[in-house]
Amino acid sequence: MRAKENLSNKCSVALFLMMLSFSIHAIAQDFGRLREKMVSDQLVKRGVKSKPVLDAMRKVERHKFVPTNIISEAYNDSPLPIGEGQTISQPYIVAFMTEILSLKPTDRVLEIGTGSGYQAAILAELCNEVYTIEIAEILGLRADSLLGILGYKNISVRVGDGYLGWPEAAPFDAIIVTCSPSRVPQPLQDQLKEGGRMIIPVGEAYTQELVLITKENGKLKRQNRLPVLFVPMRDGKGKRY
Ligand code: SAH
């Protein structure tokens, strides 16, 4: 009698585990399909062409970077809240900003505004080293631990004020700023390598322009590329730069 009960218990456990692994597999496949659709409908249709960028957007699992209660919205065509009043950018904006940096596999890149860590993961697929700074401690620590769990060895996360850049690791081949100051921080201009590219949303709190900055013969060249709306770049006291 007892032996039979044991056997049926074991069978139910095995059945439960089998069903669980089937549903996890099905969910993973669903997310894979959603990612593919995100790439074709939101990125390719709007003109993103770089194959390495599209491949990185296909590969990085955006749903792992959003809070679990909105996981089903991870591949929507919009920014999403990530806590602390901050957002993970719309997939198109992530791809647009990444493509414009024309990254090479040997490049070292600085990101200001780690947030969820998603943009850092995309960059890490395309270049040699990523340095990323987040001012909100809870977000910085969370992103650092997630990126570690996901196996990224070429991303360094620092909690601090990104306005100052990361002088010890400078100069950088590329700089990407994902929070908006009213003008381009001088330390970031100084930390850009000769021939380097910076993409940064500059402007007022509710009207900003994504500006591409290139450094040629020590001089900065600015080109306005796209009107956008980013969260403000703030100092340690919460005041907008
Ligand atoms: N790149 C992020 C999105 C960032 S949202 C992602 O992929 O999820 C912008 C982030 O910039 C917020 O997390 C905000 O806390 C951070 N931020 C604002 N001012 C900052 C500063 N001075 N230095 C570093 N990070 C800053």
GROMACS .gro file of C-alpha atoms and ligand atoms in nm:
model
  267
    1MET     CA    1   0.000   0.000   0.000
    2ARG     CA    2   0.268   0.242   0.110
    3ALA     CA    3   0.493   0.151  -0.186
    4LYS     CA    4   0.206   0.222  -0.424
    5GLU     CA    5   0.140   0.561  -0.263
    6ASN     CA    6   0.507   0.649  -0.294
    7LEU     CA    7   0.503   0.553  -0.658
    8SER     CA    8   0.196   0.763  -0.731
    9ASN     CA    9   0.349   1.059  -0.542
   10LYS     CA   10   0.664   1.025  -0.748
   11CYS     CA   11   0.455   1.007  -1.066
   12SER     CA   12   0.267   1.327  -0.979
   13VAL     CA   13   0.593   1.509  -0.899
   14ALA     CA   14   0.743   1.392  -1.230
   15LEU     CA   15   0.427   1.495  -1.417
   16PHE     CA   16   0.427   1.836  -1.247
   17LEU     CA   17   0.795   1.891  -1.336
   18MET     CA   18   0.731   1.785  -1.695
   19MET     CA   19   0.439   2.028  -1.727
   20LEU     CA   20   0.645   2.304  -1.568
   21SER     CA   21   0.932   2.251  -1.808
   22PHE     CA   22   0.686   2.242  -2.104
   23SER     CA   23   0.529   2.572  -1.997
   24ILE     CA   24   0.869   2.738  -1.931
   25HIS     CA   25   0.976   2.621  -2.278
   26ALA     CA   26   0.652   2.754  -2.432
   27ILE     CA   27   0.691   3.093  -2.256
   28ALA     CA   28   1.056   3.118  -2.371
   29GLN     CA   29   0.946   3.040  -2.728
   30ASP     CA   30   0.672   3.304  -2.702
   31PHE     CA   31   0.923   3.565  -2.587
   32GLY     CA   32   1.154   3.463  -2.872
   33ARG     CA   33   0.870   3.517  -3.120
   34LEU     CA   34   0.783   3.853  -2.961
   35ARG     CA   35   1.148   3.961  -2.990
   36GLU     CA   36   1.155   3.865  -3.357
   37LYS     CA   37   0.834   4.065  -3.413
   38MET     CA   38   0.978   4.362  -3.220
   39VAL     CA   39   1.282   4.359  -3.451
   40SER     CA   40   1.084   4.340  -3.774
   41ASP     CA   41   0.788   4.568  -3.685
   42GLN     CA   42   0.954   4.830  -3.464
   43LEU     CA   43   1.315   4.842  -3.585
   44VAL     CA   44   1.354   4.723  -3.946
   45LYS     CA   45   1.036   4.898  -4.061
   46ARG     CA   46   1.161   5.225  -3.910
   47GLY     CA   47   1.495   5.200  -4.085
   48VAL     CA   48   1.739   5.032  -3.844
   49LYS     CA   49   1.977   4.849  -4.080
   50SER     CA   50   2.289   4.739  -3.892
   51LYS     CA   51   2.289   4.358  -3.877
   52PRO     CA   52   2.500   4.339  -3.559
   53VAL     CA   53   2.259   4.581  -3.384
   54LEU     CA   54   1.951   4.389  -3.503
   55ASP     CA   55   2.114   4.061  -3.393
   56ALA     CA   56   2.189   4.203  -3.047
   57MET     CA   57   1.824   4.319  -3.016
   58ARG     CA   58   1.716   3.966  -3.120
   59LYS     CA   59   1.944   3.806  -2.863
   60VAL     CA   60   1.914   4.010  -2.542
   61GLU     CA   61   1.608   3.901  -2.343
   62ARG     CA   62   1.440   4.234  -2.269
   63HIS     CA   63   1.179   4.064  -2.047
   64LYS     CA   64   1.455   3.987  -1.793
   65PHE     CA   65   1.515   4.363  -1.747
   66VAL     CA   66   1.157   4.471  -1.666
   67PRO     CA   67   0.967   4.421  -1.337
   68THR     CA   68   0.788   4.082  -1.332
   69ASN     CA   69   0.440   4.238  -1.300
   70ILE     CA   70   0.476   4.395  -1.649
   71ILE     CA   71   0.677   4.115  -1.809
   72SER     CA   72   0.403   4.062  -2.072
   73GLU     CA   73   0.463   4.420  -2.195
   74ALA     CA   74   0.841   4.376  -2.230
   75TYR     CA   75   0.835   4.375  -2.613
   76ASN     CA   76   0.581   4.658  -2.654
   77ASP     CA   77   0.667   4.959  -2.866
   78SER     CA   78   0.712   5.186  -2.563
   79PRO     CA   79   0.928   5.275  -2.264
   80LEU     CA   80   0.834   5.096  -1.938
   81PRO     CA   81   0.867   5.185  -1.569
   82ILE     CA   82   1.156   5.014  -1.386
   83GLY     CA   83   1.105   5.166  -1.038
   84GLU     CA   84   1.243   5.480  -0.868
   85GLY     CA   85   1.042   5.688  -1.119
   86GLN     CA   86   1.274   5.577  -1.401
   87THR     CA   87   1.211   5.397  -1.731
   88ILE     CA   88   1.370   5.147  -1.969
   89SER     CA   89   1.377   5.318  -2.310
   90GLN     CA   90   1.157   5.217  -2.604
   91PRO     CA   91   1.329   4.939  -2.808
   92TYR     CA   92   1.348   5.163  -3.118
   93ILE     CA   93   1.533   5.435  -2.925
   94VAL     CA   94   1.780   5.178  -2.786
   95ALA     CA   95   1.846   5.045  -3.139
   96PHE     CA   96   1.861   5.394  -3.296
   97MET     CA   97   2.114   5.524  -3.040
   98THR     CA   98   2.323   5.207  -3.062
   99GLU     CA   99   2.331   5.204  -3.443
  100ILE     CA  100   2.442   5.567  -3.462
  101LEU     CA  101   2.753   5.488  -3.253
  102SER     CA  102   2.885   5.252  -3.529
  103LEU     CA  103   3.056   5.034  -3.266
  104LYS     CA  104   3.356   4.817  -3.347
  105PRO     CA  105   3.432   4.495  -3.154
  106THR     CA  106   3.744   4.660  -3.008
  107ASP     CA  107   3.561   4.971  -2.877
  108ARG     CA  108   3.534   5.080  -2.514
  109VAL     CA  109   3.204   5.251  -2.438
  110LEU     CA  110   3.074   5.467  -2.153
  111GLU     CA  111   2.702   5.475  -2.073
  112ILE     CA  112   2.544   5.732  -1.839
  113GLY     CA  113   2.216   5.610  -1.684
  114THR     CA  114   2.238   5.231  -1.635
  115GLY     CA  115   1.870   5.202  -1.532
  116SER     CA  116   1.767   4.840  -1.589
  117GLY     CA  117   2.099   4.746  -1.754
  118TYR     CA  118   1.927   4.660  -2.086
  119GLN     CA  119   2.109   4.918  -2.299
  120ALA     CA  120   2.439   4.813  -2.138
  121ALA     CA  121   2.371   4.450  -2.234
  122ILE     CA  122   2.301   4.550  -2.596
  123LEU     CA  123   2.628   4.749  -2.606
  124ALA     CA  124   2.820   4.459  -2.448
  125GLU     CA  125   2.715   4.233  -2.738
  126LEU     CA  126   2.879   4.475  -2.983
  127CYS     CA  127   3.198   4.609  -2.827
  128ASN     CA  128   3.490   4.512  -2.606
  129GLU     CA  129   3.414   4.688  -2.277
  130VAL     CA  130   3.117   4.877  -2.133
  131TYR     CA  131   3.144   5.118  -1.839
  132THR     CA  132   2.806   5.227  -1.708
  133ILE     CA  133   2.713   5.473  -1.431
  134GLU     CA  134   2.383   5.497  -1.243
  135ILE     CA  135   2.301   5.758  -0.979
  136ALA     CA  136   2.011   5.568  -0.815
  137GLU     CA  137   2.189   5.315  -0.593
  138ILE     CA  138   1.907   5.060  -0.588
  139LEU     CA  139   1.892   5.051  -0.971
  140GLY     CA  140   2.271   5.036  -1.010
  141LEU     CA  141   2.307   4.746  -0.767
  142ARG     CA  142   2.015   4.559  -0.922
  143ALA     CA  143   2.149   4.601  -1.277
  144ASP     CA  144   2.499   4.496  -1.169
  145SER     CA  145   2.369   4.177  -1.014
  146LEU     CA  146   2.139   4.094  -1.310
  147LEU     CA  147   2.417   4.151  -1.566
  148GLY     CA  148   2.643   3.923  -1.357
  149ILE     CA  149   2.376   3.651  -1.347
  150LEU     CA  150   2.334   3.681  -1.725
  151GLY     CA  151   2.707   3.619  -1.762
  152TYR     CA  152   2.828   3.957  -1.891
  153LYS     CA  153   3.198   3.985  -1.804
  154ASN     CA  154   3.271   4.299  -2.006
  155ILE     CA  155   3.039   4.540  -1.821
  156SER     CA  156   3.149   4.746  -1.519
  157VAL     CA  157   2.871   4.918  -1.323
  158ARG     CA  158   2.938   5.214  -1.095
  159VAL     CA  159   2.692   5.387  -0.862
  160GLY     CA  160   2.763   5.758  -0.884
  161ASP     CA  161   2.710   6.082  -1.072
  162GLY     CA  162   2.756   6.023  -1.445
  163TYR     CA  163   2.794   6.396  -1.513
  164LEU     CA  164   3.156   6.348  -1.407
  165GLY     CA  165   3.211   6.051  -1.639
  166TRP     CA  166   3.463   5.778  -1.549
  167PRO     CA  167   3.804   5.952  -1.570
  168GLU     CA  168   4.012   5.646  -1.470
  169ALA     CA  169   3.880   5.447  -1.765
  170ALA     CA  170   3.881   5.736  -2.019
  171PRO     CA  171   3.915   5.807  -2.307
  172PHE     CA  172   3.621   5.625  -2.467
  173ASP     CA  173   3.556   5.540  -2.832
  174ALA     CA  174   3.187   5.607  -2.773
  175ILE     CA  175   2.964   5.762  -2.506
  176ILE     CA  176   2.589   5.710  -2.477
  177VAL     CA  177   2.381   5.917  -2.239
  178THR     CA  178   2.032   5.790  -2.153
  179CYS     CA  179   1.921   6.073  -1.924
  180SER     CA  180   1.888   6.432  -2.036
  181PRO     CA  181   2.101   6.730  -1.926
  182SER     CA  182   2.036   7.086  -2.049
  183ARG     CA  183   2.381   7.094  -2.210
  184VAL     CA  184   2.661   6.849  -2.285
  185PRO     CA  185   2.865   6.789  -1.966
  186GLN     CA  186   3.226   6.913  -2.007
  187PRO     CA  187   3.379   6.600  -1.844
  188LEU     CA  188   3.205   6.381  -2.106
  189GLN     CA  189   3.339   6.600  -2.389
  190ASP     CA  190   3.688   6.566  -2.241
  191GLN     CA  191   3.660   6.188  -2.203
  192LEU     CA  192   3.567   6.129  -2.567
  193LYS     CA  193   3.855   5.991  -2.776
  194GLU     CA  194   3.973   6.167  -3.091
  195GLY     CA  195   3.747   6.029  -3.367
  196GLY     CA  196   3.495   5.921  -3.100
  197ARG     CA  197   3.113   5.946  -3.111
  198MET     CA  198   2.870   6.055  -2.841
  199ILE     CA  199   2.489   6.034  -2.853
  200ILE     CA  200   2.308   6.243  -2.594
  201PRO     CA  201   1.954   6.384  -2.543
  202VAL     CA  202   2.005   6.755  -2.479
  203GLY     CA  203   1.745   7.021  -2.405
  204GLU     CA  204   1.475   7.132  -2.168
  205ALA     CA  205   1.279   6.904  -1.936
  206TYR     CA  206   1.007   6.832  -2.196
  207THR     CA  207   1.168   6.911  -2.531
  208GLN     CA  208   1.495   6.744  -2.615
  209GLU     CA  209   1.692   6.652  -2.920
  210LEU     CA  210   1.917   6.349  -2.962
  211VAL     CA  211   2.247   6.505  -3.058
  212LEU     CA  212   2.532   6.314  -3.224
  213ILE     CA  213   2.868   6.458  -3.129
  214THR     CA  214   3.190   6.363  -3.301
  215LYS     CA  215   3.541   6.472  -3.206
  216GLU     CA  216   3.762   6.560  -3.501
  217ASN     CA  217   4.104   6.726  -3.457
  218GLY     CA  218   4.013   6.805  -3.098
  219LYS     CA  219   3.697   6.990  -3.210
  220LEU     CA  220   3.338   6.880  -3.143
  221LYS     CA  221   3.089   6.859  -3.430
  222ARG     CA  222   2.717   6.849  -3.337
  223GLN     CA  223   2.430   6.711  -3.542
  224ASN     CA  224   2.067   6.703  -3.425
  225ARG     CA  225   1.920   6.363  -3.507
  226LEU     CA  226   1.578   6.304  -3.344
  227PRO     CA  227   1.336   6.483  -3.106
  228VAL     CA  228   1.300   6.268  -2.791
  229LEU     CA  229   1.183   6.265  -2.431
  230PHE     CA  230   1.420   6.124  -2.168
  231VAL     CA  231   1.418   6.140  -1.789
  232PRO     CA  232   1.636   6.427  -1.662
  233MET     CA  233   2.003   6.394  -1.567
  234ARG     CA  234   2.018   6.485  -1.199
  235ASP     CA  235   2.290   6.562  -0.949
  236GLY     CA  236   2.322   6.390  -0.608
  237LYS     CA  237   2.062   6.629  -0.460
  238GLY     CA  238   1.806   6.556  -0.733
  239LYS     CA  239   1.854   6.888  -0.918
  240ARG     CA  240   1.849   6.874  -1.299
  241TYR     CA  241   2.176   6.940  -1.478
  242SAH     N1  242   1.964   5.293  -2.016
  242SAH     C1  243   1.859   5.252  -1.925
  242SAH     C2  244   1.746   5.353  -1.918
  242SAH     C3  245   1.786   5.463  -1.831
  242SAH     S1  246   1.665   5.572  -1.769
  242SAH     C4  247   1.805   5.116  -1.957
  242SAH     O1  248   1.848   5.054  -2.055
  242SAH     O2  249   1.721   5.068  -1.881
  242SAH     C5  250   1.780   5.696  -1.718
  242SAH     C6  251   1.860   5.662  -1.595
  242SAH     O3  252   1.953   5.768  -1.573
  242SAH     C7  253   1.778   5.651  -1.467
  242SAH     O4  254   1.795   5.525  -1.411
  242SAH     C8  255   1.835   5.762  -1.378
  242SAH     O5  256   1.840   5.726  -1.241
  242SAH     C9  257   1.975   5.778  -1.435
  242SAH     N2  258   2.041   5.906  -1.405
  242SAH    C10  259   1.987   6.032  -1.392
  242SAH     N3  260   2.083   6.122  -1.364
  242SAH    C11  261   2.201   6.053  -1.360
  242SAH    C12  262   2.338   6.091  -1.335
  242SAH     N4  263   2.372   6.218  -1.306
  242SAH     N5  264   2.431   5.994  -1.340
  242SAH    C13  265   2.399   5.865  -1.367
  242SAH     N6  266   2.273   5.824  -1.389
  242SAH    C14  267   2.175   5.916  -1.388
   0.00000   0.00000   0.00000
